Amino acid sequence: MEVKTKLSAKELFEIYPEESRVELIDGEVYEMPAPNPIHQRVLFRLARKTQEYIEIAGIQGEVFLSPIDVVLSEDTVLQPDIVYVSDLSKVRDKIDGAPELVVEVVSPSTLKRDISDKMRVYQDYGVKEYWLVFPLEKTIVIYEFTQKGYEAFSFATEKGKIKSKVLEGFEIEVDEVFGGI
């Protein structure tokens, strides 16, 4: 990923076409490669299960898939793999402000940014729940925002369930996410 000159969110949207896979962290632009098929399968399965749950449970909000811009500040715009927003007034042509839940499907090329840089940004902006999904390891780790920052509270590898606190009652078997991959 190539780092370019510092920009504001406004400049980013003026320079890059709407469908661009770019993120802005503290004014630094990061170009992102297109995801591979495994990444897309995992992403789709998780998003589908999450959206089905909020519809069945009657929970307000909506699930969005990348690429969708989440504008956190004048110099920080991210494109999480999955975003859950309960307050739909934040949703216009972009998501304006911190969502409640963010999922990043980690690949070797995004590992450092997902577990370090983006985790810090999501924590700084108060995202209540941050999921890291590792397809190669068939692992999902869910972090909750606490007074101490992010703390892991749900974890499963290959077998077992992970559960959300933001989406109360939502659980999913990791095999439903990674089975057959």
CSV table of N, CA and C in Angstrom, one decimal:
chain,number,residue,atom,x,y,z
A,1,MET,N,0.8,-1.2,0.0
A,1,MET,CA,0.0,0.0,0.0
A,1,MET,C,0.9,1.2,0.0
A,2,GLU,N,0.6,2.1,-0.9
A,2,GLU,CA,1.4,3.3,-1.1
A,2,GLU,C,0.8,4.5,-0.3
A,3,VAL,N,1.6,5.2,0.5
A,3,VAL,CA,1.2,6.4,1.2
A,3,VAL,C,1.5,7.6,0.3
A,4,LYS,N,0.5,8.5,0.2
A,4,LYS,CA,0.7,9.7,-0.6
A,4,LYS,C,0.7,10.9,0.3
A,5,THR,N,0.6,12.1,-0.3
A,5,THR,CA,0.6,13.3,0.5
A,5,THR,C,-0.6,13.4,1.4
A,6,LYS,N,-0.5,14.3,2.4
A,6,LYS,CA,-1.6,14.4,3.4
A,6,LYS,C,-2.8,15.2,2.7
A,7,LEU,N,-4.0,14.7,3.0
A,7,LEU,CA,-5.2,15.3,2.4
A,7,LEU,C,-6.3,15.4,3.5
A,8,SER,N,-7.2,16.3,3.2
A,8,SER,CA,-8.4,16.3,4.1
A,8,SER,C,-9.5,15.3,3.4
A,9,ALA,N,-10.5,15.0,4.2
A,9,ALA,CA,-11.6,14.2,3.7
A,9,ALA,C,-12.2,14.8,2.4
A,10,LYS,N,-12.4,16.1,2.5
A,10,LYS,CA,-13.0,16.9,1.3
A,10,LYS,C,-12.1,16.7,0.1
A,11,GLU,N,-10.8,16.9,0.3
A,11,GLU,CA,-9.8,16.7,-0.9
A,11,GLU,C,-9.8,15.3,-1.4
A,12,LEU,N,-9.9,14.3,-0.5
A,12,LEU,CA,-9.9,12.9,-0.9
A,12,LEU,C,-11.1,12.7,-1.8
A,13,PHE,N,-12.3,13.2,-1.5
A,13,PHE,CA,-13.5,12.9,-2.3
A,13,PHE,C,-13.4,13.7,-3.6
A,14,GLU,N,-12.7,14.8,-3.6
A,14,GLU,CA,-12.6,15.6,-4.9
A,14,GLU,C,-11.6,14.9,-5.8
A,15,ILE,N,-10.5,14.3,-5.3
A,15,ILE,CA,-9.5,13.7,-6.1
A,15,ILE,C,-9.8,12.3,-6.6
A,16,TYR,N,-10.3,11.5,-5.7
A,16,TYR,CA,-10.6,10.1,-6.0
A,16,TYR,C,-12.0,9.8,-6.5
A,17,PRO,N,-12.2,9.0,-7.5
A,17,PRO,CA,-13.6,8.7,-7.9
A,17,PRO,C,-14.4,8.0,-6.8
A,18,GLU,N,-15.6,8.1,-6.8
A,18,GLU,CA,-16.5,7.6,-5.8
A,18,GLU,C,-16.3,6.1,-5.5
A,19,GLU,N,-16.0,5.3,-6.5
A,19,GLU,CA,-15.8,3.9,-6.3
A,19,GLU,C,-14.4,3.5,-5.9
A,20,SER,N,-13.5,4.4,-5.6
A,20,SER,CA,-12.1,4.1,-5.3
A,20,SER,C,-12.0,3.3,-3.9
A,21,ARG,N,-11.0,2.5,-3.9
A,21,ARG,CA,-10.7,1.7,-2.7
A,21,ARG,C,-9.5,2.4,-2.0
A,22,VAL,N,-9.8,3.5,-1.3
A,22,VAL,CA,-8.8,4.3,-0.6
A,22,VAL,C,-9.3,4.6,0.8
A,23,GLU,N,-8.4,4.8,1.7
A,23,GLU,CA,-8.7,5.2,3.1
A,23,GLU,C,-7.8,6.3,3.4
A,24,LEU,N,-8.3,7.1,4.4
A,24,LEU,CA,-7.5,8.3,4.9
A,24,LEU,C,-7.4,8.2,6.4
A,25,ILE,N,-6.2,8.1,6.9
A,25,ILE,CA,-5.9,8.0,8.3
A,25,ILE,C,-5.0,9.1,8.7
A,26,ASP,N,-5.5,10.0,9.5
A,26,ASP,CA,-4.7,11.2,9.9
A,26,ASP,C,-4.1,11.9,8.7
A,27,GLY,N,-4.9,12.0,7.6
A,27,GLY,CA,-4.5,12.8,6.4
A,27,GLY,C,-3.7,12.0,5.4
A,28,GLU,N,-3.3,10.8,5.8
A,28,GLU,CA,-2.5,9.9,4.9
A,28,GLU,C,-3.4,9.0,4.1
A,29,VAL,N,-3.2,9.0,2.8
A,29,VAL,CA,-4.0,8.2,1.9
A,29,VAL,C,-3.4,6.8,1.7
A,30,TYR,N,-4.2,5.8,1.8
A,30,TYR,CA,-3.8,4.4,1.7
A,30,TYR,C,-4.7,3.8,0.6
A,31,GLU,N,-4.0,3.3,-0.5
A,31,GLU,CA,-4.8,2.6,-1.6
A,31,GLU,C,-4.8,1.1,-1.2
A,32,MET,N,-6.0,0.6,-1.5
A,32,MET,CA,-6.2,-0.8,-1.1
A,32,MET,C,-6.4,-1.7,-2.3
A,33,PRO,N,-5.8,-2.9,-2.3
A,33,PRO,CA,-6.1,-3.8,-3.4
A,33,PRO,C,-7.5,-4.4,-3.3
A,34,ALA,N,-7.9,-4.9,-4.4
A,34,ALA,CA,-9.2,-5.6,-4.5
A,34,ALA,C,-9.1,-6.8,-3.6
A,35,PRO,N,-10.2,-7.2,-2.9
A,35,PRO,CA,-10.2,-8.4,-2.1
A,35,PRO,C,-10.2,-9.7,-2.9
A,36,ASN,N,-9.7,-10.8,-2.4
A,36,ASN,CA,-9.7,-12.0,-3.1
A,36,ASN,C,-11.0,-12.8,-2.9
A,37,PRO,N,-11.2,-13.9,-3.6
A,37,PRO,CA,-12.5,-14.6,-3.4
A,37,PRO,C,-12.8,-15.1,-2.0
A,38,ILE,N,-11.8,-15.6,-1.3
A,38,ILE,CA,-12.0,-16.1,0.1
A,38,ILE,C,-12.5,-14.9,1.0
A,39,HIS,N,-11.8,-13.8,0.8
A,39,HIS,CA,-12.2,-12.6,1.6
A,39,HIS,C,-13.7,-12.3,1.3
A,40,GLN,N,-14.1,-12.3,0.0
A,40,GLN,CA,-15.4,-12.0,-0.3
A,40,GLN,C,-16.4,-13.0,0.2
A,41,ARG,N,-16.1,-14.3,0.2
A,41,ARG,CA,-17.0,-15.3,0.7
A,41,ARG,C,-17.3,-15.1,2.2
A,42,VAL,N,-16.2,-14.9,2.9
A,42,VAL,CA,-16.3,-14.7,4.4
A,42,VAL,C,-17.1,-13.4,4.6
A,43,LEU,N,-16.8,-12.3,3.9
A,43,LEU,CA,-17.5,-11.1,4.1
A,43,LEU,C,-19.0,-11.2,3.8
A,44,PHE,N,-19.3,-11.9,2.7
A,44,PHE,CA,-20.7,-12.0,2.4
A,44,PHE,C,-21.5,-12.9,3.4
A,45,ARG,N,-20.9,-14.0,3.9
A,45,ARG,CA,-21.5,-14.8,4.8
A,45,ARG,C,-21.8,-14.1,6.1
A,46,LEU,N,-20.8,-13.4,6.6
A,46,LEU,CA,-21.0,-12.6,7.9
A,46,LEU,C,-22.0,-11.5,7.7
A,47,ALA,N,-22.0,-10.8,6.7
A,47,ALA,CA,-22.9,-9.7,6.4
A,47,ALA,C,-24.3,-10.2,6.3
A,48,ARG,N,-24.5,-11.3,5.6
A,48,ARG,CA,-25.8,-11.9,5.4
A,48,ARG,C,-26.4,-12.3,6.8
A,49,LYS,N,-25.6,-13.1,7.5
A,49,LYS,CA,-26.1,-13.5,8.8
A,49,LYS,C,-26.4,-12.4,9.8
A,50,THR,N,-25.6,-11.3,9.7
A,50,THR,CA,-25.8,-10.2,10.6
A,50,THR,C,-27.1,-9.5,10.2
A,51,GLN,N,-27.3,-9.2,8.9
A,51,GLN,CA,-28.5,-8.5,8.4
A,51,GLN,C,-29.7,-9.4,8.7
A,52,GLU,N,-29.7,-10.7,8.5
A,52,GLU,CA,-30.8,-11.5,8.8
A,52,GLU,C,-31.2,-11.4,10.3
A,53,TYR,N,-30.2,-11.4,11.2
A,53,TYR,CA,-30.4,-11.3,12.6
A,53,TYR,C,-31.1,-10.0,13.0
A,54,ILE,N,-30.6,-8.9,12.5
A,54,ILE,CA,-31.2,-7.6,12.9
A,54,ILE,C,-32.7,-7.5,12.4
A,55,GLU,N,-33.0,-8.1,11.2
A,55,GLU,CA,-34.3,-8.1,10.7
A,55,GLU,C,-35.2,-9.0,11.5
A,56,ILE,N,-34.8,-10.2,11.8
A,56,ILE,CA,-35.6,-11.2,12.6
A,56,ILE,C,-35.8,-10.7,14.0
A,57,ALA,N,-34.8,-10.1,14.6
A,57,ALA,CA,-34.8,-9.6,16.0
A,57,ALA,C,-35.5,-8.3,16.1
A,58,GLY,N,-35.8,-7.6,15.0
A,58,GLY,CA,-36.4,-6.3,15.0
A,58,GLY,C,-35.5,-5.2,15.5
A,59,ILE,N,-34.2,-5.4,15.3
A,59,ILE,CA,-33.3,-4.4,15.8
A,59,ILE,C,-33.2,-3.3,14.8
A,60,GLN,N,-33.2,-2.0,15.2
A,60,GLN,CA,-33.1,-0.9,14.3
A,60,GLN,C,-31.7,-0.8,13.8
A,61,GLY,N,-31.6,-0.4,12.5
A,61,GLY,CA,-30.3,-0.3,11.9
A,61,GLY,C,-30.1,-1.0,10.6
A,62,GLU,N,-28.9,-0.9,10.1
A,62,GLU,CA,-28.6,-1.6,8.8
A,62,GLU,C,-27.2,-2.0,8.7
A,63,VAL,N,-26.9,-3.0,7.9
A,63,VAL,CA,-25.6,-3.5,7.7
A,63,VAL,C,-25.2,-3.1,6.3
A,64,PHE,N,-23.9,-2.6,6.2
A,64,PHE,CA,-23.3,-2.2,4.9
A,64,PHE,C,-22.0,-2.9,4.6
A,65,LEU,N,-21.8,-3.2,3.3
A,65,LEU,CA,-20.6,-3.9,2.9
A,65,LEU,C,-19.6,-2.9,2.2
A,66,SER,N,-18.4,-3.2,2.3
A,66,SER,CA,-17.4,-2.4,1.7
A,66,SER,C,-17.5,-2.5,0.2
A,67,PRO,N,-17.2,-1.5,-0.6
A,67,PRO,CA,-16.7,-0.3,-0.2
A,67,PRO,C,-17.8,0.7,0.2
A,68,ILE,N,-17.7,1.3,1.4
A,68,ILE,CA,-18.6,2.4,1.8
A,68,ILE,C,-17.7,3.3,2.7
A,69,ASP,N,-17.7,4.5,2.4
A,69,ASP,CA,-16.9,5.5,3.2
A,69,ASP,C,-17.6,5.8,4.6
A,70,VAL,N,-16.7,5.6,5.6
A,70,VAL,CA,-17.1,6.0,7.0
A,70,VAL,C,-16.3,7.2,7.3
A,71,VAL,N,-16.9,8.4,7.4
A,71,VAL,CA,-16.2,9.6,7.6
A,71,VAL,C,-16.2,9.8,9.1
A,72,LEU,N,-15.0,9.7,9.7
A,72,LEU,CA,-14.8,9.8,11.2
A,72,LEU,C,-14.4,11.2,11.6
A,73,SER,N,-13.7,11.9,10.7
A,73,SER,CA,-13.2,13.3,11.0
A,73,SER,C,-12.8,14.0,9.7
A,74,GLU,N,-12.3,15.2,9.8
A,74,GLU,CA,-11.8,15.9,8.6
A,74,GLU,C,-10.7,15.3,7.9
A,75,ASP,N,-9.9,14.4,8.7
A,75,ASP,CA,-8.7,13.8,8.1
A,75,ASP,C,-8.7,12.3,8.2
A,76,THR,N,-9.9,11.7,8.5
A,76,THR,CA,-9.9,10.2,8.7
A,76,THR,C,-11.2,9.7,8.1
A,77,VAL,N,-11.0,8.8,7.0
A,77,VAL,CA,-12.1,8.2,6.3
A,77,VAL,C,-11.7,6.7,6.1
A,78,LEU,N,-12.5,5.8,6.6
A,78,LEU,CA,-12.2,4.4,6.4
A,78,LEU,C,-13.3,3.7,5.6
A,79,GLN,N,-12.9,2.5,5.1
A,79,GLN,CA,-13.9,1.7,4.4
A,79,GLN,C,-13.8,0.3,5.0
A,80,PRO,N,-14.5,0.1,6.2
A,80,PRO,CA,-14.5,-1.2,6.8
A,80,PRO,C,-15.2,-2.2,5.9
A,81,ASP,N,-14.9,-3.5,6.1
A,81,ASP,CA,-15.5,-4.6,5.3
A,81,ASP,C,-17.0,-4.7,5.6
A,82,ILE,N,-17.4,-4.6,6.9
A,82,ILE,CA,-18.8,-4.6,7.2
A,82,ILE,C,-19.0,-3.5,8.3
A,83,VAL,N,-20.1,-2.8,8.2
A,83,VAL,CA,-20.4,-1.8,9.1
A,83,VAL,C,-21.9,-2.0,9.6
A,84,TYR,N,-22.1,-1.9,10.9
A,84,TYR,CA,-23.5,-1.9,11.4
A,84,TYR,C,-23.7,-0.5,12.0
A,85,VAL,N,-24.8,0.2,11.5
A,85,VAL,CA,-25.2,1.5,12.0
A,85,VAL,C,-26.6,1.4,12.5
A,86,SER,N,-26.8,1.8,13.8
A,86,SER,CA,-28.2,1.8,14.3
A,86,SER,C,-28.9,3.1,14.0
A,87,ASP,N,-28.2,4.2,14.0
A,87,ASP,CA,-28.7,5.5,13.8
A,87,ASP,C,-28.6,5.8,12.3
A,88,LEU,N,-29.7,5.6,11.6
A,88,LEU,CA,-29.7,5.7,10.1
A,88,LEU,C,-29.6,7.2,9.7
A,89,SER,N,-29.7,8.1,10.6
A,89,SER,CA,-29.5,9.6,10.2
A,89,SER,C,-28.1,9.8,9.9
A,90,LYS,N,-27.2,8.9,10.3
A,90,LYS,CA,-25.7,9.0,9.9
A,90,LYS,C,-25.5,8.6,8.5
A,91,VAL,N,-26.5,8.0,7.9
A,91,VAL,CA,-26.3,7.4,6.5
A,91,VAL,C,-26.9,8.4,5.5
A,92,ARG,N,-26.0,8.8,4.6
A,92,ARG,CA,-26.4,9.6,3.5
A,92,ARG,C,-25.7,9.0,2.3
A,93,ASP,N,-24.9,9.8,1.6
A,93,ASP,CA,-24.1,9.2,0.5
A,93,ASP,C,-22.8,8.5,1.1
A,94,LYS,N,-22.6,8.8,2.4
A,94,LYS,CA,-21.5,8.2,3.1
A,94,LYS,C,-22.0,7.9,4.5
A,95,ILE,N,-21.3,7.3,5.4
A,95,ILE,CA,-21.7,7.2,6.8
A,95,ILE,C,-20.9,8.3,7.5
A,96,ASP,N,-21.6,9.1,8.2
A,96,ASP,CA,-21.0,10.3,8.8
A,96,ASP,C,-21.0,10.1,10.3
A,97,GLY,N,-19.8,9.7,10.8
A,97,GLY,CA,-19.7,9.4,12.3
A,97,GLY,C,-19.4,8.0,12.5
A,98,ALA,N,-19.1,7.7,13.8
A,98,ALA,CA,-18.7,6.3,14.2
A,98,ALA,C,-19.9,5.4,14.1
A,99,PRO,N,-19.8,4.2,13.5
A,99,PRO,CA,-20.8,3.2,13.6
A,99,PRO,C,-20.7,2.5,14.9
A,100,GLU,N,-21.7,1.6,15.2
A,100,GLU,CA,-21.6,0.9,16.5
A,100,GLU,C,-20.7,-0.4,16.3
A,101,LEU,N,-20.7,-0.9,15.1
A,101,LEU,CA,-19.9,-2.2,14.9
A,101,LEU,C,-19.2,-2.2,13.6
A,102,VAL,N,-18.0,-2.6,13.6
A,102,VAL,CA,-17.1,-2.7,12.4
A,102,VAL,C,-16.5,-4.0,12.3
A,103,VAL,N,-16.4,-4.6,11.1
A,103,VAL,CA,-15.7,-5.8,10.9
A,103,VAL,C,-14.7,-5.6,9.8
A,104,GLU,N,-13.5,-6.1,10.1
A,104,GLU,CA,-12.4,-6.1,9.1
A,104,GLU,C,-12.0,-7.6,8.9
A,105,VAL,N,-12.0,-8.0,7.6
A,105,VAL,CA,-11.5,-9.3,7.2
A,105,VAL,C,-10.0,-9.1,6.9
A,106,VAL,N,-9.2,-9.8,7.7
A,106,VAL,CA,-7.7,-9.5,7.6
A,106,VAL,C,-7.1,-10.4,6.6
A,107,SER,N,-6.3,-9.8,5.8
A,107,SER,CA,-5.4,-10.5,4.8
A,107,SER,C,-4.0,-10.2,5.1
A,108,PRO,N,-3.1,-11.0,4.6
A,108,PRO,CA,-1.6,-10.7,4.8
A,108,PRO,C,-1.2,-9.3,4.5
A,109,SER,N,-1.8,-8.7,3.4
A,109,SER,CA,-1.4,-7.3,3.0
A,109,SER,C,-2.0,-6.2,3.9
A,110,THR,N,-3.1,-6.6,4.7
A,110,THR,CA,-3.7,-5.6,5.6
A,110,THR,C,-3.5,-5.8,7.1
A,111,LEU,N,-2.8,-6.9,7.4
A,111,LEU,CA,-2.6,-7.3,8.8
A,111,LEU,C,-2.2,-6.2,9.8
A,112,LYS,N,-1.1,-5.5,9.5
A,112,LYS,CA,-0.6,-4.4,10.4
A,112,LYS,C,-1.7,-3.3,10.5
A,113,ARG,N,-2.2,-2.9,9.4
A,113,ARG,CA,-3.2,-1.8,9.5
A,113,ARG,C,-4.4,-2.2,10.2
A,114,ASP,N,-4.9,-3.4,10.0
A,114,ASP,CA,-6.2,-3.9,10.7
A,114,ASP,C,-6.0,-4.0,12.2
A,115,ILE,N,-4.9,-4.6,12.6
A,115,ILE,CA,-4.7,-4.9,14.1
A,115,ILE,C,-4.0,-3.8,14.8
A,116,SER,N,-3.5,-2.8,14.1
A,116,SER,CA,-2.8,-1.7,14.8
A,116,SER,C,-3.5,-0.4,14.5
A,117,ASP,N,-3.2,0.1,13.3
A,117,ASP,CA,-3.7,1.4,12.9
A,117,ASP,C,-5.2,1.6,12.9
A,118,LYS,N,-5.9,0.7,12.3
A,118,LYS,CA,-7.4,0.9,12.2
A,118,LYS,C,-8.0,0.6,13.6
A,119,MET,N,-7.5,-0.4,14.3
A,119,MET,CA,-8.0,-0.6,15.7
A,119,MET,C,-7.8,0.6,16.5
A,120,ARG,N,-6.7,1.3,16.4
A,120,ARG,CA,-6.5,2.6,17.2
A,120,ARG,C,-7.5,3.6,16.8
A,121,VAL,N,-7.7,3.8,15.5
A,121,VAL,CA,-8.7,4.8,15.0
A,121,VAL,C,-10.1,4.5,15.4
A,122,TYR,N,-10.5,3.2,15.3
A,122,TYR,CA,-11.9,2.9,15.7
A,122,TYR,C,-12.1,3.1,17.2
A,123,GLN,N,-11.0,2.8,18.0
A,123,GLN,CA,-11.1,3.0,19.4
A,123,GLN,C,-11.1,4.5,19.7
A,124,ASP,N,-10.3,5.3,19.0
A,124,ASP,CA,-10.3,6.7,19.3
A,124,ASP,C,-11.6,7.4,19.0
A,125,TYR,N,-12.4,6.8,18.0
A,125,TYR,CA,-13.7,7.4,17.6
A,125,TYR,C,-14.9,6.7,18.3
A,126,GLY,N,-14.6,5.8,19.2
A,126,GLY,CA,-15.7,5.2,20.0
A,126,GLY,C,-16.5,4.1,19.4
A,127,VAL,N,-16.0,3.4,18.4
A,127,VAL,CA,-16.7,2.3,17.8
A,127,VAL,C,-16.9,1.2,18.9
A,128,LYS,N,-18.1,0.9,19.2
A,128,LYS,CA,-18.4,0.0,20.3
A,128,LYS,C,-17.9,-1.4,20.2
A,129,GLU,N,-17.8,-1.9,19.0
A,129,GLU,CA,-17.4,-3.3,18.8
A,129,GLU,C,-16.6,-3.4,17.5
A,130,TYR,N,-15.4,-4.1,17.6
A,130,TYR,CA,-14.5,-4.2,16.5
A,130,TYR,C,-14.2,-5.7,16.3
A,131,TRP,N,-14.6,-6.3,15.2
A,131,TRP,CA,-14.3,-7.7,14.9
A,131,TRP,C,-13.1,-7.8,13.9
A,132,LEU,N,-12.2,-8.7,14.3
A,132,LEU,CA,-11.1,-9.0,13.4
A,132,LEU,C,-11.4,-10.5,12.9
A,133,VAL,N,-11.4,-10.7,11.6
A,133,VAL,CA,-11.7,-12.0,11.0
A,133,VAL,C,-10.5,-12.4,10.2
A,134,PHE,N,-10.0,-13.6,10.6
A,134,PHE,CA,-8.8,-14.1,10.0
A,134,PHE,C,-9.1,-15.4,9.2
A,135,PRO,N,-9.4,-15.3,7.9
A,135,PRO,CA,-9.8,-16.4,7.1
A,135,PRO,C,-8.8,-17.6,7.1
A,136,LEU,N,-7.5,-17.3,6.9
A,136,LEU,CA,-6.5,-18.3,6.8
A,136,LEU,C,-6.4,-19.1,8.1
A,137,GLU,N,-6.7,-18.5,9.3
A,137,GLU,CA,-6.6,-19.2,10.6
A,137,GLU,C,-8.0,-19.7,11.0
A,138,LYS,N,-9.0,-19.3,10.3
A,138,LYS,CA,-10.4,-19.6,10.6
A,138,LYS,C,-10.7,-19.1,12.0
A,139,THR,N,-10.4,-17.9,12.3
A,139,THR,CA,-10.5,-17.3,13.6
A,139,THR,C,-11.3,-16.0,13.5
A,140,ILE,N,-12.1,-15.7,14.5
A,140,ILE,CA,-12.8,-14.4,14.7
A,140,ILE,C,-12.5,-14.0,16.1
A,141,VAL,N,-12.1,-12.7,16.3
A,141,VAL,CA,-11.9,-12.1,17.6
A,141,VAL,C,-12.8,-10.9,17.6
A,142,ILE,N,-13.6,-10.7,18.7
A,142,ILE,CA,-14.4,-9.6,18.9
A,142,ILE,C,-13.9,-8.8,20.1
A,143,TYR,N,-13.7,-7.5,19.8
A,143,TYR,CA,-13.3,-6.5,20.9
A,143,TYR,C,-14.4,-5.6,21.2
A,144,GLU,N,-14.6,-5.3,22.5
A,144,GLU,CA,-15.6,-4.3,22.9
A,144,GLU,C,-14.8,-3.1,23.4
A,145,PHE,N,-15.4,-1.9,23.2
A,145,PHE,CA,-14.9,-0.7,23.7
A,145,PHE,C,-15.2,-0.6,25.2
A,146,THR,N,-14.2,-0.4,26.0
A,146,THR,CA,-14.3,-0.3,27.5
A,146,THR,C,-13.6,1.0,27.9
A,147,GLN,N,-13.7,1.3,29.2
A,147,GLN,CA,-12.9,2.5,29.7
A,147,GLN,C,-11.4,2.3,29.5
A,148,LYS,N,-10.9,1.1,29.4
A,148,LYS,CA,-9.5,0.9,29.2
A,148,LYS,C,-9.2,0.8,27.7
A,149,GLY,N,-10.1,1.0,26.8
A,149,GLY,CA,-9.9,0.8,25.4
A,149,GLY,C,-10.5,-0.5,24.9
A,150,TYR,N,-10.0,-1.1,23.8
A,150,TYR,CA,-10.6,-2.3,23.3
A,150,TYR,C,-10.1,-3.5,24.2
A,151,GLU,N,-11.0,-4.4,24.5
A,151,GLU,CA,-10.7,-5.6,25.2
A,151,GLU,C,-11.4,-6.8,24.5
A,152,ALA,N,-10.7,-7.9,24.2
A,152,ALA,CA,-11.3,-9.0,23.5
A,152,ALA,C,-12.3,-9.7,24.5
A,153,PHE,N,-13.5,-10.0,24.0
A,153,PHE,CA,-14.5,-10.6,24.8
A,153,PHE,C,-15.1,-11.9,24.2
A,154,SER,N,-14.9,-12.1,22.9
A,154,SER,CA,-15.5,-13.3,22.3
A,154,SER,C,-14.4,-13.7,21.2
A,155,PHE,N,-14.2,-15.0,21.2
A,155,PHE,CA,-13.1,-15.5,20.3
A,155,PHE,C,-13.4,-17.0,20.0
A,156,ALA,N,-13.2,-17.3,18.7
A,156,ALA,CA,-13.3,-18.7,18.3
A,156,ALA,C,-12.4,-19.0,17.2
A,157,THR,N,-11.9,-20.2,17.2
A,157,THR,CA,-11.0,-20.7,16.1
A,157,THR,C,-11.6,-22.1,15.6
A,158,GLU,N,-11.9,-22.2,14.3
A,158,GLU,CA,-12.3,-23.4,13.6
A,158,GLU,C,-13.7,-23.9,14.1
A,159,LYS,N,-13.9,-24.0,15.4
A,159,LYS,CA,-15.2,-24.4,16.0
A,159,LYS,C,-15.6,-23.5,17.1
A,160,GLY,N,-16.9,-23.5,17.4
A,160,GLY,CA,-17.3,-22.7,18.5
A,160,GLY,C,-18.1,-21.5,17.9
A,161,LYS,N,-18.7,-20.7,18.9
A,161,LYS,CA,-19.5,-19.6,18.5
A,161,LYS,C,-18.8,-18.3,19.0
A,162,ILE,N,-19.1,-17.2,18.2
A,162,ILE,CA,-18.7,-15.9,18.7
A,162,ILE,C,-20.0,-15.2,18.9
A,163,LYS,N,-20.0,-14.2,19.8
A,163,LYS,CA,-21.3,-13.4,20.1
A,163,LYS,C,-21.0,-12.0,20.2
A,164,SER,N,-22.0,-11.2,19.8
A,164,SER,CA,-21.9,-9.7,19.8
A,164,SER,C,-22.6,-9.2,21.1
A,165,LYS,N,-22.1,-8.1,21.6
A,165,LYS,CA,-22.8,-7.4,22.7
A,165,LYS,C,-23.6,-6.3,22.1
A,166,VAL,N,-23.1,-5.6,21.0
A,166,VAL,CA,-23.9,-4.6,20.3
A,166,VAL,C,-25.2,-5.1,19.8
A,167,LEU,N,-25.1,-6.2,19.2
A,167,LEU,CA,-26.3,-6.9,18.6
A,167,LEU,C,-26.7,-8.0,19.6
A,168,GLU,N,-27.3,-7.6,20.7
A,168,GLU,CA,-27.6,-8.5,21.8
A,168,GLU,C,-28.4,-9.7,21.3
A,169,GLY,N,-27.8,-10.9,21.7
A,169,GLY,CA,-28.4,-12.2,21.3
A,169,GLY,C,-27.8,-12.8,20.0
A,170,PHE,N,-27.1,-12.0,19.3
A,170,PHE,CA,-26.5,-12.5,18.0
A,170,PHE,C,-25.3,-13.4,18.3
A,171,GLU,N,-25.4,-14.6,17.8
A,171,GLU,CA,-24.3,-15.5,17.9
A,171,GLU,C,-24.1,-16.2,16.5
A,172,ILE,N,-22.9,-16.6,16.2
A,172,ILE,CA,-22.7,-17.3,15.0
A,172,ILE,C,-21.6,-18.4,15.1
A,173,GLU,N,-21.8,-19.5,14.6
A,173,GLU,CA,-20.8,-20.6,14.6
A,173,GLU,C,-19.8,-20.2,13.6
A,174,VAL,N,-18.5,-20.3,14.0
A,174,VAL,CA,-17.4,-19.9,13.0
A,174,VAL,C,-17.5,-20.8,11.8
A,175,ASP,N,-17.9,-22.0,11.9
A,175,ASP,CA,-18.0,-22.9,10.8
A,175,ASP,C,-19.0,-22.4,9.7
A,176,GLU,N,-20.0,-21.6,10.2
A,176,GLU,CA,-20.9,-21.0,9.2
A,176,GLU,C,-20.2,-19.9,8.4
A,177,VAL,N,-19.2,-19.4,8.9
A,177,VAL,CA,-18.4,-18.3,8.2
A,177,VAL,C,-17.3,-19.0,7.3
A,178,PHE,N,-16.6,-20.0,7.9
A,178,PHE,CA,-15.4,-20.5,7.2
A,178,PHE,C,-15.7,-21.9,6.6
A,179,GLY,N,-16.8,-22.5,6.8
A,179,GLY,CA,-17.0,-23.9,6.3
A,179,GLY,C,-16.9,-23.9,4.8
A,180,GLY,N,-16.1,-24.9,4.4
A,180,GLY,CA,-15.9,-25.2,2.9
A,180,GLY,C,-14.9,-24.2,2.3
A,181,ILE,N,-14.3,-23.4,3.1
A,181,ILE,CA,-13.3,-22.4,2.5
A,181,ILE,C,-11.9,-23.0,2.7
